[in-house]
mmCIF file of C-alpha atoms (C1' of nucleotides) in Angstrom:
data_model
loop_
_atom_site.group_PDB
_atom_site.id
_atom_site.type_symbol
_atom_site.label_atom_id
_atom_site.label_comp_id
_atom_site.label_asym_id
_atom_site.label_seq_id
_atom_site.Cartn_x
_atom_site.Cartn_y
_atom_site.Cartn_z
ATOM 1 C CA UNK A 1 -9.097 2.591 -6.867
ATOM 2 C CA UNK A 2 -9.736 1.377 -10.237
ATOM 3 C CA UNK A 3 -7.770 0.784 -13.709
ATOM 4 C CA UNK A 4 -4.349 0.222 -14.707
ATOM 5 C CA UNK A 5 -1.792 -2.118 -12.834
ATOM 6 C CA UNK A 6 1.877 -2.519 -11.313
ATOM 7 C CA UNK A 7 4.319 -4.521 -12.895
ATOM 8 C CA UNK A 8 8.187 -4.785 -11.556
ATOM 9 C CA UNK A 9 11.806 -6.428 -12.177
ATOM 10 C CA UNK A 10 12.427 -7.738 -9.030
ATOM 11 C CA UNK A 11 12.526 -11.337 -10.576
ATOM 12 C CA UNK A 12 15.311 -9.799 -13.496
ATOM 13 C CA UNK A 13 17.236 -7.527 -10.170
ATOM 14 C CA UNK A 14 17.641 -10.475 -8.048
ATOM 15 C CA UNK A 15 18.910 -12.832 -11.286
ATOM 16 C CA UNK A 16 21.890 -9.791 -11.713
ATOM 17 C CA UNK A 17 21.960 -9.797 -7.689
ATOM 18 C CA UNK A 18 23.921 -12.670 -7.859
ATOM 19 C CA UNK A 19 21.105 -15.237 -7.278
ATOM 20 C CA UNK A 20 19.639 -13.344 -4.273
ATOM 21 C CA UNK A 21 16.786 -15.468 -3.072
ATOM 22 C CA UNK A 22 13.249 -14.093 -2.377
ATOM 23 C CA UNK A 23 13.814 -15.301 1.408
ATOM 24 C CA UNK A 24 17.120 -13.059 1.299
ATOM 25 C CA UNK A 25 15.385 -10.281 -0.152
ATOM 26 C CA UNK A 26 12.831 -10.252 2.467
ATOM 27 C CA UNK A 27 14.985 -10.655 5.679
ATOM 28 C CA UNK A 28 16.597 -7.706 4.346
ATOM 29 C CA UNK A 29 13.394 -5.642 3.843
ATOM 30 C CA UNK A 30 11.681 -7.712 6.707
ATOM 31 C CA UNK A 31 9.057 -9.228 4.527
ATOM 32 C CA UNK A 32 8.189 -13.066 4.196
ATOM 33 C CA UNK A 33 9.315 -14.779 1.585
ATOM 34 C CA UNK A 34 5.499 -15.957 0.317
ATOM 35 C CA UNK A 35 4.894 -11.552 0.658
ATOM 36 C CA UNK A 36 7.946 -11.935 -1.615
ATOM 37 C CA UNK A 37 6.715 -13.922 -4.156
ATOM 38 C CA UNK A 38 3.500 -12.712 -4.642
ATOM 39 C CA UNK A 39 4.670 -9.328 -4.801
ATOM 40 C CA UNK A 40 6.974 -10.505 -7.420
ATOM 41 C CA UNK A 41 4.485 -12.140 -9.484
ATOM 42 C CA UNK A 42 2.021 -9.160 -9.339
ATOM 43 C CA UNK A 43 -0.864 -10.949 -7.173
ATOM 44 C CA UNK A 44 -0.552 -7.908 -5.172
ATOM 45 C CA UNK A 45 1.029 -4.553 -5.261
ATOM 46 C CA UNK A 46 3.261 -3.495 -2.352
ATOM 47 C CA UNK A 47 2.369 -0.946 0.160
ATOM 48 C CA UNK A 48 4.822 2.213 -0.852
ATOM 49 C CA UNK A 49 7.345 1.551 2.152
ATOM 50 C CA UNK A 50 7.528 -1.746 0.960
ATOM 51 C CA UNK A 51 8.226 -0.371 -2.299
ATOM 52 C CA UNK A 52 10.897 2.098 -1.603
ATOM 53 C CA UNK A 53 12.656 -0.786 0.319
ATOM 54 C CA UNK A 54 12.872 -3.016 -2.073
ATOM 55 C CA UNK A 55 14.339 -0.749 -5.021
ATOM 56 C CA UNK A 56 17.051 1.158 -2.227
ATOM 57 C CA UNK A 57 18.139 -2.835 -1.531
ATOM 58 C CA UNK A 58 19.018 -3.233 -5.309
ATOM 59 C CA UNK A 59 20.571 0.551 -5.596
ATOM 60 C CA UNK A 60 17.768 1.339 -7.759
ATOM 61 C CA UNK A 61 15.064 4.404 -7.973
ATOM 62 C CA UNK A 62 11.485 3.008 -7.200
ATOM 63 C CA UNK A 63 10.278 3.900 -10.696
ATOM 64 C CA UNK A 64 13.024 1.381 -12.403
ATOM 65 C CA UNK A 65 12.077 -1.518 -10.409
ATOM 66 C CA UNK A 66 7.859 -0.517 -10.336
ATOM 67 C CA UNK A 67 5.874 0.501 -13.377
ATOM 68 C CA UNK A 68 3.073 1.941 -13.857
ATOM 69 C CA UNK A 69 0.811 0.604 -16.749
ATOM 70 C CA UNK A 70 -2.168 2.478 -17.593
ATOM 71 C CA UNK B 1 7.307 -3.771 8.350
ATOM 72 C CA UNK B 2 9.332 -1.477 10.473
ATOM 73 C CA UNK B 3 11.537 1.400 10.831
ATOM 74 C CA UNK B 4 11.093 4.847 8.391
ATOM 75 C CA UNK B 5 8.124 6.712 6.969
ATOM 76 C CA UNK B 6 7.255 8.048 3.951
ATOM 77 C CA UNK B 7 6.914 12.035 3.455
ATOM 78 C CA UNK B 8 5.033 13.779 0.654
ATOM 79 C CA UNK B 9 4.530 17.009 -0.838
ATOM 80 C CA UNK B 10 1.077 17.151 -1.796
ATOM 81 C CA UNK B 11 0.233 20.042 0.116
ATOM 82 C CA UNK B 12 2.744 22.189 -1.720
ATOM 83 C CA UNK B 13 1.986 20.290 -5.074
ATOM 84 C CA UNK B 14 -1.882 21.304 -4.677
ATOM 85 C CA UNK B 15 -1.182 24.743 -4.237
ATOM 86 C CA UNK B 16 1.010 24.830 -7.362
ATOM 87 C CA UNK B 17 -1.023 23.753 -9.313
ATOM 88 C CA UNK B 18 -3.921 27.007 -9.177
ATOM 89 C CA UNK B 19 -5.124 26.037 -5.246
ATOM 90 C CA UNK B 20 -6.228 22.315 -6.010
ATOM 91 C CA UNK B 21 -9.029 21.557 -3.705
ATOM 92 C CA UNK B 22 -8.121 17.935 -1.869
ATOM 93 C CA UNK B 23 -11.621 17.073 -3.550
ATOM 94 C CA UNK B 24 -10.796 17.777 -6.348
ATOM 95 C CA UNK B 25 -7.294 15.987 -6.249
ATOM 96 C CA UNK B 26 -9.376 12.928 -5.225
ATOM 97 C CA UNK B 27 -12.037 12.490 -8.101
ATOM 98 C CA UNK B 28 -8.984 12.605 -10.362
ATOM 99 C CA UNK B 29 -7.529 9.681 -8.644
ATOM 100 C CA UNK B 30 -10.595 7.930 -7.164
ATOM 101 C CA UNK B 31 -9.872 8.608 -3.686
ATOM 102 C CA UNK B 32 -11.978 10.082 -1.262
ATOM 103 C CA UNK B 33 -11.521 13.859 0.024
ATOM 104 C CA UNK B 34 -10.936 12.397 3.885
ATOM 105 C CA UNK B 35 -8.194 9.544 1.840
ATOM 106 C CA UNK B 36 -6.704 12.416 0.745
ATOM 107 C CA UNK B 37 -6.471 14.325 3.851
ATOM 108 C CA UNK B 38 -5.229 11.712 5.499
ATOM 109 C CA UNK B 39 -2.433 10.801 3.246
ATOM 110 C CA UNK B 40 -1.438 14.451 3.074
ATOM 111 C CA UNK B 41 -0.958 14.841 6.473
ATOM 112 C CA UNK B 42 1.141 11.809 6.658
ATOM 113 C CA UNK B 43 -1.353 9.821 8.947
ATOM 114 C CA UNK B 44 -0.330 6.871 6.376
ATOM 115 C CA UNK B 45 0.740 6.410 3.254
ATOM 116 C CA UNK B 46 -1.089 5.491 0.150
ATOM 117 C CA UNK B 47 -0.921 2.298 -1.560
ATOM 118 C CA UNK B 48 1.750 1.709 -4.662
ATOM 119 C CA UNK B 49 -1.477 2.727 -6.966
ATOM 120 C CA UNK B 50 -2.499 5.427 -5.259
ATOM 121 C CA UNK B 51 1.177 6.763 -5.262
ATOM 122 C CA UNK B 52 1.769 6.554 -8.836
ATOM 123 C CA UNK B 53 -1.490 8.268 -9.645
ATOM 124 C CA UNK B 54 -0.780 11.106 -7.803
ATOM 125 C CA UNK B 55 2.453 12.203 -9.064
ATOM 126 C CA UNK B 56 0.719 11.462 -12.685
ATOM 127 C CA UNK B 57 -1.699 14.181 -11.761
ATOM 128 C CA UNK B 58 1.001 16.657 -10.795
ATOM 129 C CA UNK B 59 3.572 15.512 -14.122
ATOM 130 C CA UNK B 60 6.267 14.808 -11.026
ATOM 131 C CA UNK B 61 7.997 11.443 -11.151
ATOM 132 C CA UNK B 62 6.915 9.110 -7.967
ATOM 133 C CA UNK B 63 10.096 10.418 -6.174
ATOM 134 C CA UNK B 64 9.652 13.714 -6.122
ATOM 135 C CA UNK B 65 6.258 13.496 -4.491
ATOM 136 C CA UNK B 66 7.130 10.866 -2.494
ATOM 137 C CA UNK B 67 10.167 10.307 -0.823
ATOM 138 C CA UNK B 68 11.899 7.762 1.783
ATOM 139 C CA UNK B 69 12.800 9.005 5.136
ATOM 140 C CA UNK B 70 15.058 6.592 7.075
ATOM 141 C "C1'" DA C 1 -23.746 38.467 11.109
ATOM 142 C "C1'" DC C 2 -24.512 35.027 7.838
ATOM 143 C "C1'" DG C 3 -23.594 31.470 4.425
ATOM 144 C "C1'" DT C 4 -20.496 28.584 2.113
ATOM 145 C "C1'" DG C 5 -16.417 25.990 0.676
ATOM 146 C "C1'" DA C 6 -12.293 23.805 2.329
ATOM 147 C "C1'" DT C 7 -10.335 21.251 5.767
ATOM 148 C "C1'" DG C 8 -9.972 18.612 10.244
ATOM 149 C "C1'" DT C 9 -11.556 14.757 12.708
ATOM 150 C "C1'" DT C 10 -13.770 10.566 14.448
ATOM 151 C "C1'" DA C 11 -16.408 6.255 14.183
ATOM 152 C "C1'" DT C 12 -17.534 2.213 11.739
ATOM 153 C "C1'" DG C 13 -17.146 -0.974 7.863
ATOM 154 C "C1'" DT C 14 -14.791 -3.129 3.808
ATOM 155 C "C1'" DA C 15 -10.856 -4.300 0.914
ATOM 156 C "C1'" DT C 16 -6.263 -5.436 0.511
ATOM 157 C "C1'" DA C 17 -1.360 -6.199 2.076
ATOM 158 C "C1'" DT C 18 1.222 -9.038 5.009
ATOM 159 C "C1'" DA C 19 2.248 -12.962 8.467
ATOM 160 C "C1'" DT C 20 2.289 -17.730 9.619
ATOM 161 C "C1'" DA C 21 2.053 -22.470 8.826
ATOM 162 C "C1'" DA C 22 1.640 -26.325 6.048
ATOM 163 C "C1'" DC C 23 2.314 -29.022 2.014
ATOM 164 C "C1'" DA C 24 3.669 -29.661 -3.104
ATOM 165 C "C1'" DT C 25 6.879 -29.159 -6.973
ATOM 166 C "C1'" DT C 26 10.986 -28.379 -9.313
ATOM 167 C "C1'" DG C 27 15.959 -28.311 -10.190
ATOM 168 C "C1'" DA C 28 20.804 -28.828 -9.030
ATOM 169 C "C1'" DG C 29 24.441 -31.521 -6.793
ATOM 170 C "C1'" DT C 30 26.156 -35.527 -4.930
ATOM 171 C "C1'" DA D 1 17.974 -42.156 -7.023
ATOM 172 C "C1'" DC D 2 18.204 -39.144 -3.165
ATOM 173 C "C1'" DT D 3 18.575 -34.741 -0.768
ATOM 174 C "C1'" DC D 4 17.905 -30.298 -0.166
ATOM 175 C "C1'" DA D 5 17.243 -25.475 -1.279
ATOM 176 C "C1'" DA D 6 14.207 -22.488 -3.771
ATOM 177 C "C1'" DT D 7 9.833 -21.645 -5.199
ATOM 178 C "C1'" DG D 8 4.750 -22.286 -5.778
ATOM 179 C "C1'" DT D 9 0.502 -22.457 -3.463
ATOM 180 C "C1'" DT D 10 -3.363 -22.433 -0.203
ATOM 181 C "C1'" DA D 11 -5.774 -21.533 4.215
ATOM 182 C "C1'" DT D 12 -6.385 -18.681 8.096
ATOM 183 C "C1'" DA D 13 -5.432 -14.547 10.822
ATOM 184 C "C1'" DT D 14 -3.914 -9.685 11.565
ATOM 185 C "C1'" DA D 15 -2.706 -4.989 10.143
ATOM 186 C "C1'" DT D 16 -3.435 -1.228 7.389
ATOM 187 C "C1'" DA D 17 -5.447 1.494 3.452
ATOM 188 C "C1'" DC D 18 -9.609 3.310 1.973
ATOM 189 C "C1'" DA D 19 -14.862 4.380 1.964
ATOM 190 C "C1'" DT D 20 -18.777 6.514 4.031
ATOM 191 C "C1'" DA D 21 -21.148 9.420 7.027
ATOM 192 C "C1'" DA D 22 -21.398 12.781 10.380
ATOM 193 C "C1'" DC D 23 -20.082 16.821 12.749
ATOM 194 C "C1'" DA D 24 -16.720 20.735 13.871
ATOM 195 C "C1'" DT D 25 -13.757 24.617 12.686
ATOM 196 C "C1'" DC D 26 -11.912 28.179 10.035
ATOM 197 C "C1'" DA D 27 -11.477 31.616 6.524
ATOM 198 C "C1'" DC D 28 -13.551 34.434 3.026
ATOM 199 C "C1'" DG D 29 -17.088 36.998 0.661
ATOM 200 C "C1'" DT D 30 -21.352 39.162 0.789
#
DNA sequence: ACGTGATGTTATGTATATATAACATTGAGT
DNA sequence: ACTCAATGTTATATATACATAACATCACGT
């Protein structure tokens, strides 16, 4: 798998979530909050289920919290 | 990570579009023909990447190729 | 009947996502 | 100044996605 990159707005989502922490986020989505935070900084992508969790816990569609840039 | 899977529509998607060989859906996207196969049939699914180029390929937004079964 | 392309499948190895634990830093409140 | 919650960060381990190679099956055309 080569080229291009995921970026996201889960830093911006959880701002206008009222302050939701990372280690909030991830008990909901049963992640860890260091999976979290890397995530969220783009040192890794997340798997897809990981992915569709996060965006359904902001009320969001996957594609307006992940973006792909060629 | 735990409870709900992903589903896809690849299959269908491939045959839409003229009979596209799984082979041939993988050189587009760098994966190989068993990846493919294997992420068809649901035995997992593909990374965030791998998602995102595949609906490219088809011109179907992430969601519609993908989708989040709880 | 034969050959061939598409798919299924399995085994083994590598790369990457995620967990866990530990320690450091930063910022807000008191 | 002190505390404490939130975050950054790093090391080590496990789980899962993906590659490669090999072999089997199944349909289709000839």
């Amino acid at each position: 798998m080569a080229k291009g990159r995921v970026v996201n707005d889960i830093r911006t989502l959880r701002f206008l979530a009222g302050e939701m922490t990372q280690a909030e986020l991830g008990e909901k989505i049963g992640l860890t909050r260091q999976t979290v935070a890397a995530i969220e900084q783009g040192k890794y992508s997340p798997s897809l289920e990981a992915a569709f969790r996060i965006a359904q816990i902001f009320g969001k569609p996957l594609e307006e919290v992940f973006r792909w840039e060629e």
